[in-house]
């Protein structure tokens, strides 16, 4: 009988700015998201993360909910400007204390903490000095990572470095939809991205050199995964290439558009992951980008490719492709009226099998799915219940494909559902609910959605309730 392996880790994920609130207490300074939320028209419902789930005060209660769910692991991120109000230099003990309490509280309930160093909330003080455009950021981030390792690695074994540079550089510095809302040209954006890769490398070295106990670490990537429309060698090969291609212009996208928005060279996997895992930028990307490629040295590529232990993948949606004699591949249109989430992202569970397969073939590293889930417009019924059958269907079908990866002995290590609870969904504010726990943002009351009870039994049965 097919199953998830016994040591497979069942978890859930959040990020600091999306849940903590308390943005202005105990020495925390502004991040670029605090600033961005104040900007007119940046956030759909004019909200911010100022209160969010007030997890900064409710953390004990929230750990209780995790325990009730039966979570084996919890992936959360650390607010850089709580730890270092100036981004570098002085360390804020009150910030350290908060995460000390959280880590100890988790361990007490036998929930393994998985720390993400950075989930988009760059200290504003560093943005004021150029942020990711300033090459010094590699050093600043290394220093920050060193502090976290020094303080927490006695109790925390598993670490992730940067969450989705595709988003915080691609969407934050190039498209402009996320903080800090810059619209740099491709060349400038790729240079900023190069600095973020260097920062990743520096952080891996700093984490290891300050570690009190052996640690494991890896990056977290996202993107839009191509999968074969039919499972045959030609389509598989086409989908592999479509997944790892760097897209130069709209013309060479073969009908593939990202959420109906034309894709751009900042939205792909290989440009971000090849340097880390293979030690060089992808040939195909260098060709497509020509003189827009960043400047780099061999020594920098060595820092970037500092060996890591695993690869984190945040998987939400993908697209089917077919092989084509003339252009190699093209995106097969989804049927009219195909299943969509509230965000209008297509339901494409196939990616949970194909992404781990393609990533393992290319990079030969164990894989965690560090985020997966969907937004729905859930509400509380009269009887204080939240019925979210679509989310249960979504999770079931995605996890079935993930289990297929396990059946084929791909080294998949675990699964972190996005998200533990409804939270501040960036520029969408509170209008997209990704949680399996419902949050009433007025009263701060939490309530298990039906999907939370379903996930509880999924964890308990190690996925046997999927069939
Ligand atoms: C992730 N895409 O972002 C983030 O890590 C979370 O903080 C966020 O809440 C979650 O997904 C839901 O949006 C992504 O366009 C944003 O493919 C966009 C994409 C993927 C991930």
XYZ file of C-alpha atoms and ligand atoms in Angstrom:
488
model
C 0.000 0.000 0.000
C 1.301 3.430 -0.899
C 1.997 5.826 1.952
C 4.078 8.676 3.251
C 7.259 7.498 4.958
C 7.299 7.252 8.747
C 9.747 10.112 9.191
C 7.747 12.428 6.902
C 7.103 15.751 8.675
C 3.580 17.211 8.817
C 3.536 20.929 9.480
C 2.023 24.330 8.825
C 3.570 27.697 8.008
C 3.195 31.421 8.683
C 5.382 34.514 8.407
C 6.199 37.266 10.884
C 4.649 40.338 9.250
C 1.534 38.410 8.273
C 0.610 37.313 11.809
C 2.585 39.030 14.583
C 1.168 42.562 14.754
C 2.787 44.556 17.585
C 4.783 46.402 14.959
C 5.626 49.267 17.239
C 6.555 47.679 20.564
C 9.596 46.384 22.420
C 12.091 48.086 20.140
C 10.893 46.826 16.759
C 11.370 49.360 13.980
C 9.556 49.708 10.658
C 9.997 47.193 7.887
C 9.374 48.046 4.250
C 5.896 46.533 4.602
C 4.956 48.999 7.364
C 5.967 51.796 5.010
C 4.308 50.250 1.965
C 0.989 49.802 3.790
C 0.934 53.518 4.576
C 1.212 54.302 0.865
C -2.086 55.257 -0.723
C -3.766 52.499 -2.696
C -1.064 49.884 -2.140
C -3.247 47.523 -0.100
C -6.653 46.433 -1.386
C -8.594 47.014 1.866
C -6.347 49.863 3.125
C -5.146 47.619 5.959
C -1.706 46.709 7.306
C 0.017 44.154 9.505
C -0.088 46.518 12.496
C -2.372 44.139 14.415
C -2.823 41.147 12.067
C -3.404 38.066 14.291
C -1.699 39.742 17.218
C 0.340 36.569 17.483
C 2.953 38.574 19.393
C 0.570 38.424 22.352
C -1.454 35.345 21.429
C 1.491 33.037 20.764
C 0.727 30.719 23.674
C -2.861 30.247 22.615
C -1.679 29.660 19.036
C 0.768 26.967 20.129
C -2.164 25.327 21.918
C -4.054 25.241 18.603
C -1.023 23.714 16.865
C -0.894 21.047 19.527
C -4.580 20.322 19.082
C -4.009 19.957 15.344
C -1.240 17.477 16.007
C 1.386 19.477 14.094
C 4.819 17.895 14.134
C 6.507 21.038 12.875
C 5.879 24.753 12.521
C 7.566 26.969 9.950
C 7.654 30.648 10.941
C 9.812 33.611 10.039
C 11.705 36.076 12.178
C 11.176 39.804 11.982
C 14.623 41.222 11.165
C 13.793 44.654 12.583
C 12.724 43.143 15.930
C 16.150 41.547 16.248
C 18.204 44.384 14.779
C 16.354 47.711 14.794
C 18.988 49.252 12.510
C 19.266 46.190 10.296
C 22.823 45.597 11.491
C 24.901 46.351 14.576
C 22.954 46.577 17.819
C 20.883 43.518 18.849
C 17.514 44.078 20.548
C 17.206 41.672 23.481
C 13.404 42.065 23.673
C 13.154 40.756 20.116
C 15.335 37.761 20.961
C 13.211 37.116 24.049
C 10.005 36.843 22.018
C 11.417 34.132 19.759
C 13.047 32.388 22.737
C 9.619 32.067 24.338
C 8.066 30.887 21.089
C 10.758 28.248 20.452
C 10.628 26.942 24.018
C 6.832 26.846 23.887
C 6.905 24.816 20.677
C 9.501 22.375 21.963
C 7.508 21.863 25.122
C 4.656 20.596 22.922
C 7.070 18.519 20.803
C 6.546 20.734 17.756
C 9.743 21.182 15.742
C 10.530 24.808 14.919
C 11.623 25.489 11.306
C 12.925 29.038 11.059
C 12.770 31.193 7.930
C 15.370 33.954 8.270
C 13.654 36.339 5.914
C 10.069 36.506 4.684
C 9.952 39.905 2.890
C 9.907 42.337 5.867
C 13.226 44.081 5.220
C 14.106 46.697 7.872
C 13.223 50.116 6.459
C 16.582 51.389 7.719
C 18.290 49.049 5.236
C 15.941 49.936 2.386
C 16.935 53.557 3.059
C 20.502 52.498 2.305
C 19.496 50.892 -0.994
C 18.126 47.592 0.280
C 18.829 44.686 -2.074
C 20.378 47.137 -4.550
C 23.255 47.735 -2.152
C 25.917 45.007 -2.399
C 26.607 45.443 1.340
C 23.335 43.681 2.077
C 25.087 40.333 1.728
C 27.204 41.268 4.739
C 24.251 42.708 6.715
C 22.238 39.554 6.151
C 25.190 37.373 7.114
C 25.535 39.304 10.369
C 21.817 38.893 11.126
C 21.938 35.149 10.363
C 24.972 34.790 12.620
C 23.081 36.386 15.521
C 20.088 34.077 15.047
C 22.312 31.016 14.903
C 24.204 32.101 17.994
C 20.969 32.576 19.960
C 18.685 29.821 18.678
C 20.701 26.962 17.148
C 21.043 25.227 20.510
C 17.344 24.365 20.086
C 16.585 24.831 16.390
C 17.951 22.346 13.877
C 16.165 23.340 10.658
C 16.521 26.649 8.842
C 15.442 28.306 5.613
C 17.224 31.387 4.299
C 15.263 33.663 1.918
C 11.585 33.077 1.203
C 10.859 33.450 -2.518
C 13.245 36.011 -3.995
C 10.980 35.599 -7.039
C 8.436 37.632 -5.057
C 10.436 40.089 -2.976
C 12.745 41.004 -5.861
C 10.595 40.152 -8.907
C 7.351 41.612 -7.573
C 8.842 44.061 -5.035
C 11.653 45.647 -7.081
C 10.567 45.050 -10.678
C 6.764 44.694 -11.033
C 6.137 46.958 -8.025
C 3.077 45.202 -6.611
C 4.808 44.271 -3.346
C 6.928 46.356 -0.958
C 8.888 48.488 -1.533
C 6.961 48.934 -4.795
C 9.940 49.744 -7.028
C 9.867 49.333 -10.782
C 13.518 48.900 -11.613
C 14.418 47.765 -15.107
C 15.414 44.160 -15.747
C 19.150 44.773 -15.499
C 18.921 46.643 -12.183
C 16.506 44.073 -10.777
C 18.784 41.194 -11.695
C 21.671 42.959 -9.987
C 19.568 43.291 -6.807
C 18.657 39.642 -7.122
C 22.339 38.755 -7.432
C 22.942 40.528 -4.116
C 20.147 38.456 -2.556
C 21.813 35.252 -3.753
C 25.061 36.436 -2.206
C 23.176 37.211 0.991
C 21.833 33.661 0.977
C 25.386 32.281 0.682
C 26.698 34.500 3.461
C 23.829 33.457 5.708
C 24.493 29.741 5.164
C 28.125 30.266 6.201
C 27.172 32.376 9.218
C 24.505 29.933 10.395
C 26.991 27.073 10.253
C 29.909 28.871 11.810
C 27.901 30.078 14.821
C 25.880 26.882 15.283
C 25.823 25.387 18.782
C 24.464 22.098 17.422
C 24.526 20.685 13.891
C 21.992 22.495 11.706
C 20.331 21.921 8.343
C 19.581 24.733 5.927
C 18.239 25.470 2.459
C 16.568 28.166 0.355
C 12.855 28.480 -0.486
C 11.792 28.914 -4.115
C 8.489 29.550 -5.818
C 7.257 29.935 -9.367
C 4.822 28.467 -11.814
C 5.482 24.800 -12.476
C 4.870 23.350 -15.932
C 3.664 19.763 -16.017
C 3.071 17.423 -18.968
C -0.474 17.493 -20.304
C -0.066 13.777 -20.926
C 2.506 11.556 -19.299
C 4.784 10.683 -22.208
C 8.532 11.292 -22.640
C 8.181 14.120 -25.162
C 5.682 16.053 -23.039
C 7.695 15.392 -19.902
C 10.809 16.789 -21.539
C 8.815 19.791 -22.758
C 7.421 20.448 -19.278
C 10.879 20.183 -17.712
C 12.201 22.814 -20.095
C 9.169 25.056 -19.617
C 9.583 24.838 -15.826
C 13.253 25.819 -15.829
C 13.211 28.307 -18.698
C 14.041 31.945 -18.165
C 11.372 33.844 -20.066
C 12.878 36.710 -22.026
C 9.907 38.436 -23.567
C 6.236 37.801 -24.129
C 6.946 36.441 -27.606
C 8.881 33.422 -26.411
C 6.363 32.414 -23.752
C 4.452 30.093 -26.072
C 1.053 31.137 -24.799
C 1.950 30.947 -21.138
C 0.846 33.931 -19.111
C 1.250 34.278 -15.361
C -2.252 34.764 -13.950
C -3.166 36.472 -17.236
C -0.282 38.901 -16.707
C 2.627 38.568 -19.134
C 5.568 36.818 -17.502
C 8.916 38.532 -17.185
C 12.545 37.417 -16.822
C 12.315 37.804 -13.028
C 9.667 35.079 -12.770
C 11.279 31.644 -13.103
C 13.015 28.934 -11.114
C 16.396 28.288 -12.700
C 17.867 31.779 -12.488
C 17.365 31.630 -8.689
C 18.092 27.977 -7.989
C 20.888 27.033 -10.422
C 23.433 29.409 -8.821
C 22.726 27.950 -5.371
C 22.634 24.263 -6.291
C 24.819 24.144 -9.417
C 27.134 27.108 -8.877
C 26.304 29.019 -12.062
C 23.524 30.959 -13.771
C 21.651 28.874 -16.390
C 23.067 28.982 -19.941
C 19.634 29.432 -21.487
C 18.993 32.399 -19.177
C 22.326 34.040 -19.965
C 21.453 33.738 -23.652
C 17.977 35.195 -23.246
C 19.149 38.048 -21.018
C 22.288 39.057 -22.926
C 23.697 42.294 -21.546
C 20.916 42.531 -18.949
C 22.634 39.787 -16.923
C 24.287 40.988 -13.689
C 27.999 41.338 -13.136
C 29.466 38.517 -11.060
C 32.779 36.899 -10.169
C 33.823 33.262 -9.684
C 34.444 33.993 -6.034
C 30.866 35.255 -5.627
C 29.468 32.138 -7.293
C 31.436 30.085 -4.769
C 29.784 31.912 -1.865
C 26.340 31.563 -3.462
C 26.787 27.820 -3.973
C 27.886 27.094 -0.414
C 26.488 23.558 0.033
C 22.976 23.324 1.476
C 20.969 20.386 2.848
C 17.616 20.675 1.119
C 15.383 22.700 -1.138
C 12.122 24.319 -0.012
C 9.359 24.699 -2.585
C 6.244 26.837 -2.227
C 3.709 25.317 -4.607
C 0.379 26.863 -5.506
C -0.397 26.634 -9.201
C 1.062 25.493 -12.487
C 0.146 24.970 -16.104
C 0.023 21.990 -18.479
C 2.241 21.936 -21.548
C 2.421 19.916 -24.739
C 5.488 19.292 -26.894
C 5.598 21.115 -30.195
C 7.895 20.340 -33.131
C 8.333 23.994 -34.050
C 8.712 25.909 -30.788
C 9.556 23.052 -28.388
C 6.545 23.479 -26.119
C 3.457 25.528 -25.611
C 0.999 26.007 -22.754
C -2.175 23.995 -23.134
C -5.174 26.146 -22.349
C -7.126 25.141 -19.267
C -10.749 24.204 -19.964
C -13.307 27.002 -19.661
C -14.625 27.219 -16.123
C -11.768 25.181 -14.660
C -11.568 25.053 -10.846
C -10.142 28.267 -9.401
C -9.375 29.405 -5.863
C -10.681 32.724 -4.522
C -7.405 34.249 -5.722
C -8.344 32.859 -9.161
C -5.337 30.570 -9.193
C -5.981 27.346 -11.146
C -6.235 24.142 -9.216
C -3.363 22.064 -10.615
C -2.537 19.296 -8.110
C -0.222 17.607 -10.651
C 2.544 20.042 -9.692
C 2.929 18.286 -6.316
C 4.346 15.304 -8.150
C 6.113 16.977 -11.056
C 7.855 19.786 -9.170
C 9.635 17.462 -6.689
C 10.481 15.138 -9.578
C 11.948 17.889 -11.758
C 13.769 19.548 -8.849
C 15.286 16.291 -7.718
C 16.386 15.428 -11.247
C 18.085 18.782 -11.649
C 19.490 19.459 -8.179
C 19.663 16.078 -6.403
C 18.611 17.513 -3.039
C 15.904 16.396 -0.590
C 12.755 18.462 -0.834
C 10.354 20.079 1.581
C 7.132 21.578 0.371
C 7.368 24.671 2.520
C 3.999 26.137 1.472
C 0.847 24.839 -0.188
C -2.780 25.803 0.282
C -5.507 28.025 -1.101
C -7.457 31.159 -0.343
C -11.226 31.057 -0.015
C -13.805 33.583 1.098
C -14.679 31.658 4.251
C -17.060 32.959 6.862
C -18.316 31.941 10.268
C -21.791 30.375 10.359
C -24.465 31.098 12.971
C -23.382 28.019 14.830
C -19.755 29.175 14.956
C -18.540 26.738 12.306
C -16.565 27.359 9.143
C -17.355 24.977 6.367
C -14.670 24.969 3.644
C -15.211 21.824 1.562
C -13.263 23.222 -1.384
C -10.114 23.605 0.687
C -10.423 20.003 1.851
C -10.767 18.869 -1.772
C -7.804 21.036 -2.738
C -5.558 19.658 -0.006
C -6.631 16.090 -0.651
C -5.908 16.213 -4.337
C -2.595 18.056 -3.946
C -1.429 15.649 -1.249
C -2.379 12.622 -3.357
C 0.034 13.788 -6.032
C 2.666 14.478 -3.392
C 2.256 10.945 -2.147
C 2.961 9.687 -5.646
C 6.371 11.337 -5.347
C 6.844 9.403 -2.118
C 5.795 6.137 -3.796
C 8.520 6.679 -6.374
C 11.026 7.159 -3.570
C 11.790 10.758 -4.344
C 13.411 12.182 -1.179
C 10.491 14.285 0.044
C 10.952 15.223 3.684
C 7.785 17.023 4.663
C 4.830 19.281 4.037
C 3.971 22.693 5.458
C 0.418 23.798 4.819
C -0.062 27.502 4.044
C -1.389 28.677 6.306
C -1.902 27.790 9.935
C -4.389 30.657 10.242
C -5.970 33.459 8.236
C -3.585 36.395 8.133
C -2.475 39.577 6.385
C -2.273 38.512 2.756
C 0.127 41.295 1.654
C -1.343 43.666 -0.947
C -4.678 41.814 -0.728
C -4.976 42.768 2.938
C -7.435 40.569 4.817
C -9.606 39.796 1.801
C -7.923 36.482 1.020
C -8.161 33.794 3.697
C -5.518 31.066 3.444
C -5.865 29.608 6.950
C -7.199 26.285 8.126
C -7.933 28.205 11.322
C -10.412 31.031 10.920
C -9.483 34.355 12.528
C -12.052 36.999 13.408
C -9.829 40.057 13.117
C -12.117 42.229 15.234
C -12.244 39.960 18.269
C -9.037 37.982 17.594
C -11.034 34.805 18.138
C -9.762 31.693 16.355
C -11.941 28.841 15.168
C -11.006 25.555 13.477
C -12.409 25.414 9.943
C -13.609 22.004 8.728
C -10.281 21.732 6.877
C -8.423 21.985 10.204
C -10.303 18.949 11.523
C -9.598 17.199 8.239
C -5.870 18.022 8.440
C -5.820 16.846 12.050
C -6.998 13.420 10.929
C -4.643 13.482 7.942
C -1.700 13.948 10.290
C -2.992 11.342 12.692
C -3.383 8.729 9.951
C -0.188 9.831 8.136
C -2.189 10.616 5.034
C -4.296 7.485 4.993
C -7.498 9.551 4.970
C -6.559 10.745 1.469
C -8.134 7.695 -0.105
C 3.550 33.073 -0.996
N 2.708 33.279 -7.332
O 3.694 34.030 -1.985
C 4.124 33.694 0.267
O 5.291 33.034 0.707
C 3.148 33.855 1.384
O 3.615 34.820 2.287
C 1.785 34.209 0.835
O 0.874 34.503 1.846
C 1.313 33.015 0.014
O 2.240 32.649 -0.977
C -0.028 33.254 -0.663
O 0.055 34.314 -1.567
C 3.428 33.783 -3.307
O 2.277 34.261 -7.990
C 2.907 34.828 -4.047
O 2.948 32.166 -7.845
C 2.684 34.661 -5.386
C 2.971 33.444 -5.979
C 3.495 32.401 -5.252
C 3.728 32.582 -3.906
